[in-house]
Tab-separated table of N, CA and C in Angstrom:
chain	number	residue	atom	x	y	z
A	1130	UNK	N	63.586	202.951	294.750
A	1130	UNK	CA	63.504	202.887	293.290
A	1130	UNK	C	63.718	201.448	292.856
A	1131	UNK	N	62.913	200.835	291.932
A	1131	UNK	CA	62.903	199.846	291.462
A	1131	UNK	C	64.396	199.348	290.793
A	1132	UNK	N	64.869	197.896	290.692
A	1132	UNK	CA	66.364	198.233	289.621
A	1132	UNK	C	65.384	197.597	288.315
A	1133	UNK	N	66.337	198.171	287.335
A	1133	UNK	CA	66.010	198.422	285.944
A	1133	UNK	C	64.879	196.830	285.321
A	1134	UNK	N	65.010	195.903	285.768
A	1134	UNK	CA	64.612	194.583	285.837
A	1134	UNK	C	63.010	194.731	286.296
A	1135	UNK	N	63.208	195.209	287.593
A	1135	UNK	CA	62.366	194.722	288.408
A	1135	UNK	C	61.198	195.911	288.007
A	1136	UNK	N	61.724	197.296	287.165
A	1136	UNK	CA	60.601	198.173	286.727
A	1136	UNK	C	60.147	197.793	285.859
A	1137	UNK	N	60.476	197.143	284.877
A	1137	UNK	CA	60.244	196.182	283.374
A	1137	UNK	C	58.967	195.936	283.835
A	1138	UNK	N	58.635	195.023	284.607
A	1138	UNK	CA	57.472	194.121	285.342
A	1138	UNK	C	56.367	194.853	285.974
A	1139	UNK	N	56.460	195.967	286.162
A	1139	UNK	CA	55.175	197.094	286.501
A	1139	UNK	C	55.389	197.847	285.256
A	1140	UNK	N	55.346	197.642	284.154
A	1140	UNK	CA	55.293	198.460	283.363
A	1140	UNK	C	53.904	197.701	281.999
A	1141	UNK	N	53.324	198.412	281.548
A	1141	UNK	CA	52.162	197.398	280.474
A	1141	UNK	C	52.341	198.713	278.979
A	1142	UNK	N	51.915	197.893	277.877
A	1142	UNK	CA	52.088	198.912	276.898
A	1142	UNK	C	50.764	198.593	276.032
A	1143	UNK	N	49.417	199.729	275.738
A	1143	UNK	CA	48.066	199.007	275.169
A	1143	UNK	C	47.328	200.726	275.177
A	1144	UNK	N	46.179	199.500	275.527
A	1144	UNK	CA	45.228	200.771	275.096
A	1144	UNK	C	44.818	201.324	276.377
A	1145	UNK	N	43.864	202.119	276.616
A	1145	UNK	CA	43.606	203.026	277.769
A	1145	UNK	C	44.235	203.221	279.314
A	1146	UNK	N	44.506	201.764	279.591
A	1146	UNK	CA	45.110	201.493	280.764
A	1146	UNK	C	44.330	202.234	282.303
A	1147	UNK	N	43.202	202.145	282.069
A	1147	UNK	CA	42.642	203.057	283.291
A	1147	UNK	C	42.622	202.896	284.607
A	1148	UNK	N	43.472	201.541	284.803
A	1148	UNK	CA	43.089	200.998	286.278
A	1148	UNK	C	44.863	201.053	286.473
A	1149	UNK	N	46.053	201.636	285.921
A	1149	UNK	CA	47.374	202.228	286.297
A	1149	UNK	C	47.256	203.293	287.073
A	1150	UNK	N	48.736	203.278	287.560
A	1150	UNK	CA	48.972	204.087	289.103
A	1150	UNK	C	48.731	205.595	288.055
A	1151	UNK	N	49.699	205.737	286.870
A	1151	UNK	CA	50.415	206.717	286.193
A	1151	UNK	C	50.595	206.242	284.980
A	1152	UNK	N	49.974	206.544	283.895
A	1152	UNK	CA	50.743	206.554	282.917
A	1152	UNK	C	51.223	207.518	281.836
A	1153	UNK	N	51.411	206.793	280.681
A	1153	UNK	CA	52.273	208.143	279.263
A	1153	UNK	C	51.830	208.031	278.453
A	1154	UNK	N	51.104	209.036	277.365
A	1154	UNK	CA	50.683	207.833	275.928
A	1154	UNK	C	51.632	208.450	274.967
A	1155	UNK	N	51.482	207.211	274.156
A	1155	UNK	CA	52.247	207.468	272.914
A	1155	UNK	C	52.089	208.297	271.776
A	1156	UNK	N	52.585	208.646	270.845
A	1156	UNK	CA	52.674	209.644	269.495
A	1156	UNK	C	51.420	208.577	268.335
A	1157	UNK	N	51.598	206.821	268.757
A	1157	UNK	CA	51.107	206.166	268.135
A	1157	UNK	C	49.548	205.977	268.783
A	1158	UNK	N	48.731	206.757	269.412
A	1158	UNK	CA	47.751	206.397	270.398
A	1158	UNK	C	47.604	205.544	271.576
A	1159	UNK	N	48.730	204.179	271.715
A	1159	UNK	CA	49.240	204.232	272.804
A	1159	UNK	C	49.324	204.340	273.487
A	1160	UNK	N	48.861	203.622	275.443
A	1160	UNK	CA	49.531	204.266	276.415
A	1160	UNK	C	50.298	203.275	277.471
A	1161	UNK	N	51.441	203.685	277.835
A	1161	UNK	CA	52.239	202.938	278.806
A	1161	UNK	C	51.807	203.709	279.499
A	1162	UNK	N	51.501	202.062	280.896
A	1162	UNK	CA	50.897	202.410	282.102
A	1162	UNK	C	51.654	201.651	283.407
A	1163	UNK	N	52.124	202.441	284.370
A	1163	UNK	CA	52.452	201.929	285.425
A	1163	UNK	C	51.823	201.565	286.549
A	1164	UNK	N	52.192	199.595	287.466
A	1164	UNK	CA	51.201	199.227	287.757
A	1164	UNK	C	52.119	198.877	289.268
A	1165	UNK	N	53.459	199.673	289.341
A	1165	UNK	CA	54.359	199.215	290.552
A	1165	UNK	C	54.120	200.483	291.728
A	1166	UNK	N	54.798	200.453	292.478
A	1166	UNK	CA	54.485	201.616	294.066
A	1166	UNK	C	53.913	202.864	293.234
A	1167	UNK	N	52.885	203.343	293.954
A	1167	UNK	CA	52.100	205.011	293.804
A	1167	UNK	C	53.492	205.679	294.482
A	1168	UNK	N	53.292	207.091	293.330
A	1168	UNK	CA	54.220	207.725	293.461
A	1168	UNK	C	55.211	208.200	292.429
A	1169	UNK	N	54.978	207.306	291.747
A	1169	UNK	CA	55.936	207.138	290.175
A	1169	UNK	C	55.354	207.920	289.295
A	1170	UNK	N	56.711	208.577	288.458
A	1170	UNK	CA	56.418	209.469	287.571
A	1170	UNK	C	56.613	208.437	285.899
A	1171	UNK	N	56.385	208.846	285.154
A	1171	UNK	CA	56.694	207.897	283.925
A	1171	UNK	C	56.817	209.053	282.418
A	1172	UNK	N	57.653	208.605	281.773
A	1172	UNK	CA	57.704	209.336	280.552
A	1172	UNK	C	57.765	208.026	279.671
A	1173	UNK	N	57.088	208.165	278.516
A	1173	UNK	CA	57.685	206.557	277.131
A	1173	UNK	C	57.311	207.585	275.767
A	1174	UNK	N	58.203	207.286	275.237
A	1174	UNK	CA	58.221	207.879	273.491
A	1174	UNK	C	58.729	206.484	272.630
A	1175	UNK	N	57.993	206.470	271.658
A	1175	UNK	CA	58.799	205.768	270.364
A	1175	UNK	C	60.244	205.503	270.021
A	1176	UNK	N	60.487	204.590	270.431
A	1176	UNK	CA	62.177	204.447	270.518
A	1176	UNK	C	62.518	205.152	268.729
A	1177	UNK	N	61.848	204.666	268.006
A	1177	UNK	CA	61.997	204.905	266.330
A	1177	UNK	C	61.736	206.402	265.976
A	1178	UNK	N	60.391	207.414	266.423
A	1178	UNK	CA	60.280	208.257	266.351
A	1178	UNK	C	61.320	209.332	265.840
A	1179	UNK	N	61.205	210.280	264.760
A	1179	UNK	CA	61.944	211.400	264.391
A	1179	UNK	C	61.720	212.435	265.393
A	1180	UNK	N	63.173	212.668	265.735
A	1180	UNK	CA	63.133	214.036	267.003
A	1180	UNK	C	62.662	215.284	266.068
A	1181	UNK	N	61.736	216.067	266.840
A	1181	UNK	CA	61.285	217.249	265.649
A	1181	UNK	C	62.328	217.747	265.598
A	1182	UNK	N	62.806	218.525	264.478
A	1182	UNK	CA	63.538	219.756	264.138
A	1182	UNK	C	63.897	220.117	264.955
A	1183	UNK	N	63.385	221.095	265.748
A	1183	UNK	CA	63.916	222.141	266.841
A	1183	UNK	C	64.475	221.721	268.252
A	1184	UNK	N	63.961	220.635	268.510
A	1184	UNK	CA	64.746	219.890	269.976
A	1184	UNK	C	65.920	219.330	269.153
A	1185	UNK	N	65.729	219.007	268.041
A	1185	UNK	CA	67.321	217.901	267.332
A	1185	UNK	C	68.068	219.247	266.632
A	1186	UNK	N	67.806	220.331	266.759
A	1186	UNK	CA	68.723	221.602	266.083
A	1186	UNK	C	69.839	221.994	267.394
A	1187	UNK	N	68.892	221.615	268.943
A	1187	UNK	CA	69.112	222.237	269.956
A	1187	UNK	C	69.652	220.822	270.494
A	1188	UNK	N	69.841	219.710	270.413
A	1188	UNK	CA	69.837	218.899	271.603
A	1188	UNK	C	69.876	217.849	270.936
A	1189	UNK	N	70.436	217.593	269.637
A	1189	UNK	CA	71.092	215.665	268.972
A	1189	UNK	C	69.846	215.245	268.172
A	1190	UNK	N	70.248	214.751	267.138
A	1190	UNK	CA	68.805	214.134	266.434
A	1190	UNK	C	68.935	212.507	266.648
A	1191	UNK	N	69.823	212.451	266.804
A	1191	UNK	CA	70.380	210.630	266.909
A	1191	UNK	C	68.802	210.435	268.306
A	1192	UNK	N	67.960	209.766	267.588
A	1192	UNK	CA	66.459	209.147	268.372
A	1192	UNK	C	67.552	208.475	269.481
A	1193	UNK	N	68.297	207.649	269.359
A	1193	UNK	CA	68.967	206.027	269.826
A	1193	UNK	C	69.291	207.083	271.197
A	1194	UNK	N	70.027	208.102	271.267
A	1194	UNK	CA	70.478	209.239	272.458
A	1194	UNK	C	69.116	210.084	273.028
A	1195	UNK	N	68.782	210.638	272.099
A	1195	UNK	CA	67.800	211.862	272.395
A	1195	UNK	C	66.583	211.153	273.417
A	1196	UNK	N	66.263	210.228	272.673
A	1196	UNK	CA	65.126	209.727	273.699
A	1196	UNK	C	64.962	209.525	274.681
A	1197	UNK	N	65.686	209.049	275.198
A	1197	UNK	CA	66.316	208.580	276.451
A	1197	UNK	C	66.288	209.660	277.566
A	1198	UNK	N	67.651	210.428	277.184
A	1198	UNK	CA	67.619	211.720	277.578
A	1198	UNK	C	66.242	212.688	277.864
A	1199	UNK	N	65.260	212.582	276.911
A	1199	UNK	CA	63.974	213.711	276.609
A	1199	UNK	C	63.597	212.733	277.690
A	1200	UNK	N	63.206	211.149	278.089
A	1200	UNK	CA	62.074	210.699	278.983
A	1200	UNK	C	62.790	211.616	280.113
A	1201	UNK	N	64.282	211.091	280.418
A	1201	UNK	CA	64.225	211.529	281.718
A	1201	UNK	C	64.607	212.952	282.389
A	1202	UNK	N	64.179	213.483	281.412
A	1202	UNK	CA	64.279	214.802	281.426
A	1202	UNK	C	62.802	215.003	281.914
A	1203	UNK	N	62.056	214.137	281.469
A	1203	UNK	CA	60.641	214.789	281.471
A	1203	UNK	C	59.807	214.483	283.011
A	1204	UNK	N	60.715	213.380	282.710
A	1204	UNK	CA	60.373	212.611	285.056
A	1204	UNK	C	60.870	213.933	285.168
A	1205	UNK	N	61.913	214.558	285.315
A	1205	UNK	CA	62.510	215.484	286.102
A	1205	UNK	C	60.766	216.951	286.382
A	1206	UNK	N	60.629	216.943	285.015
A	1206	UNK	CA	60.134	218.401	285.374
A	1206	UNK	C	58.865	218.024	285.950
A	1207	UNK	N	58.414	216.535	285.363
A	1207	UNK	CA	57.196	216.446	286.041
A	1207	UNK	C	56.927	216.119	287.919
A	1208	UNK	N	58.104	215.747	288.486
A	1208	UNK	CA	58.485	215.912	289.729
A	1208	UNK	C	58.461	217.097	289.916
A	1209	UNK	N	59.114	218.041	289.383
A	1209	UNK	CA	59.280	219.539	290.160
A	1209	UNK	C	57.526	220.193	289.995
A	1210	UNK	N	57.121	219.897	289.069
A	1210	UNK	CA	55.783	220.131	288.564
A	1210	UNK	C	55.757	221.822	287.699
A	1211	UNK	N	56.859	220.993	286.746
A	1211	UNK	CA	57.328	221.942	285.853
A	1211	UNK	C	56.451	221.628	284.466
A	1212	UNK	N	56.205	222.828	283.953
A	1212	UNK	CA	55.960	222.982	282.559
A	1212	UNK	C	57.381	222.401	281.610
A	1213	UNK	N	57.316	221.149	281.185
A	1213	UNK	CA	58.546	221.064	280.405
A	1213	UNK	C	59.450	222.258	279.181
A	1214	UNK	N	58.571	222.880	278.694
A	1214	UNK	CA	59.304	223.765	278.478
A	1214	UNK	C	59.891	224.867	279.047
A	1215	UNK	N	59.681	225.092	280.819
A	1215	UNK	CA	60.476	225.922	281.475
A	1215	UNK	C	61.454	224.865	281.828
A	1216	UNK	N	61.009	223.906	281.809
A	1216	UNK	CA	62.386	222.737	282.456
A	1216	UNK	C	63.829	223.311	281.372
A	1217	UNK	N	63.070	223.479	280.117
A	1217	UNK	CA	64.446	223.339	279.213
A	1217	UNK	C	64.717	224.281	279.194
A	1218	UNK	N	64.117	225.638	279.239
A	1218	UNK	CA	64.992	226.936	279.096
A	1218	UNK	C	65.908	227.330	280.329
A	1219	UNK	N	65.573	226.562	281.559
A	1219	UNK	CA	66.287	226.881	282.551
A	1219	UNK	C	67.435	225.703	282.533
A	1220	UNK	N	67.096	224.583	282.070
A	1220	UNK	CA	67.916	223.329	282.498
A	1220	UNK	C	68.264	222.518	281.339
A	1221	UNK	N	67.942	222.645	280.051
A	1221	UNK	CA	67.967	221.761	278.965
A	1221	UNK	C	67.742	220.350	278.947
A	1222	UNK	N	68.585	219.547	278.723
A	1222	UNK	CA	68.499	218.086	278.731
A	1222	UNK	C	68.781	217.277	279.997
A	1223	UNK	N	69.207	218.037	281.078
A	1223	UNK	CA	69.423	217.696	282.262
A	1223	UNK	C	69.028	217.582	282.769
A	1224	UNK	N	68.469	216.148	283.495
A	1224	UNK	CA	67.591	215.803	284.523
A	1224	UNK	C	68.278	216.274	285.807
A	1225	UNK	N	69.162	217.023	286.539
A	1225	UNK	CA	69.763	217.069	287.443
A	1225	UNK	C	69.846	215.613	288.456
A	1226	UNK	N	70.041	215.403	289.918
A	1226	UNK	CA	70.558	214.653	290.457
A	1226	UNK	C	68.798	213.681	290.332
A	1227	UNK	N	68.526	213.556	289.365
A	1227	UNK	CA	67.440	212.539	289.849
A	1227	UNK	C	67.690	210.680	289.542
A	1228	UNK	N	67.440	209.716	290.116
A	1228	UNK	CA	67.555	208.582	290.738
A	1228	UNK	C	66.391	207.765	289.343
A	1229	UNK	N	66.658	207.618	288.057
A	1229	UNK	CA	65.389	207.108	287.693
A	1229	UNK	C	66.166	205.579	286.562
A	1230	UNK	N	65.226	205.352	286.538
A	1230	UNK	CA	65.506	203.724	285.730
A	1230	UNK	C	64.472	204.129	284.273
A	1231	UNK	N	65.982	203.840	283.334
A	1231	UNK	CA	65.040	204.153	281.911
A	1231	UNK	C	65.392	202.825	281.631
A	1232	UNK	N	64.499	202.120	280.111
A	1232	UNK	CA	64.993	200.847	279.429
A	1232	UNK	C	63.753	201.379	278.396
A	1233	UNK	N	63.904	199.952	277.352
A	1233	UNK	CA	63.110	200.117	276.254
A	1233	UNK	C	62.269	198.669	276.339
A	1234	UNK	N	61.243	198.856	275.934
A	1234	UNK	CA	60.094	197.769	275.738
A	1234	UNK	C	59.371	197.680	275.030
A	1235	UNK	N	59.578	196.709	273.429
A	1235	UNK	CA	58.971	196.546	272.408
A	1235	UNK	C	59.277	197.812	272.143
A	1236	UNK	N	60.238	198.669	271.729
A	1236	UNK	CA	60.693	199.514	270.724
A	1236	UNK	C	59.955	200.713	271.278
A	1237	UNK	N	59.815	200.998	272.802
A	1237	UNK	CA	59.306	202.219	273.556
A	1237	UNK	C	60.285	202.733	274.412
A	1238	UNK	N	60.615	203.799	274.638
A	1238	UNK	CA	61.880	204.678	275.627
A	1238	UNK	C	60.822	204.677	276.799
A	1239	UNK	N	61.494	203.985	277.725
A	1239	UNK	CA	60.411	204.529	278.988
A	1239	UNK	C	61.146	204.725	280.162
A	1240	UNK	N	60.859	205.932	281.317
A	1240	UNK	CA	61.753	206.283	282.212
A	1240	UNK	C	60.810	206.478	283.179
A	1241	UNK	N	61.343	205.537	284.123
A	1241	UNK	CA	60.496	205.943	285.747
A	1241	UNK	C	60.638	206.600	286.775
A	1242	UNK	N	60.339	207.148	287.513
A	1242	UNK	CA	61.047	207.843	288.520
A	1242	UNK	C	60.343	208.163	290.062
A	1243	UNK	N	60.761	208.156	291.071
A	1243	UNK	CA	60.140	208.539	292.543
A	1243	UNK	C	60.186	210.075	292.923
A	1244	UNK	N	59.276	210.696	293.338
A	1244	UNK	CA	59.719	211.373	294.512
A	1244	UNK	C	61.058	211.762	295.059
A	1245	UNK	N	61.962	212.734	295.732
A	1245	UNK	CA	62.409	212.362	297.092
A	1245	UNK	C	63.667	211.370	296.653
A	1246	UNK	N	63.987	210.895	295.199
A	1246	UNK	CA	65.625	210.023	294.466
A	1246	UNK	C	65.988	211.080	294.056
């Protein structure tokens, strides 16, 4: 797994990104694209973004927490090759023991993750 630095630098934030390993798009059309080791999972949301209603009724509206939490929640299920919403009815906000490097870039939540961490 990359340290938090060194994922910064395989990471790009634009338009289509078609020649990335993996990427996420944004709420804003948007897509962060990862350009470091195949294999990587990626989640990025709007650091600013309003948490809808029903995840912030169930799980914090504070964006500054929630986000964070929701990317790497979302590496999680997309490793298991989970439907995120079975991720949460079985597991909620808990990524369990997974190994991933989140940070923000230009006002984007983005969380990476391997395989096998």
């Amino acid at each position: 797994m990359p340290a938090p630095s060194d994922a910064k630098r395989h990471l790009r934030i634009g338009g289509s990104l078609p020649d990335a390993v993996t990427r996420s798009h944004l709420a804003d059309g948007r897509v962060v694209g990862w350009y470091g080791p195949p294999g990587a999972v990626i989640d990025a949301e709007l650091a600013d973004q309003r948490v809808p209603p029903a995840l912030a009724a169930r799980y914090g509206a504070s964006p500054e927490e929630f986000w964070p939490r929701w990317t790497r929640t979302e590496c999680a299920a997309k490793l298991a090759d989970v439907p995120i919403t079975l991720w949460l009815a079985e597991h909620g906000l808990d990524p369990g023991p997974l190994d991933v490097v989140t940070t923000v870039i230009d006002e984007v939540v983005v969380s990476v993750a391997f395989p096998g961490t």
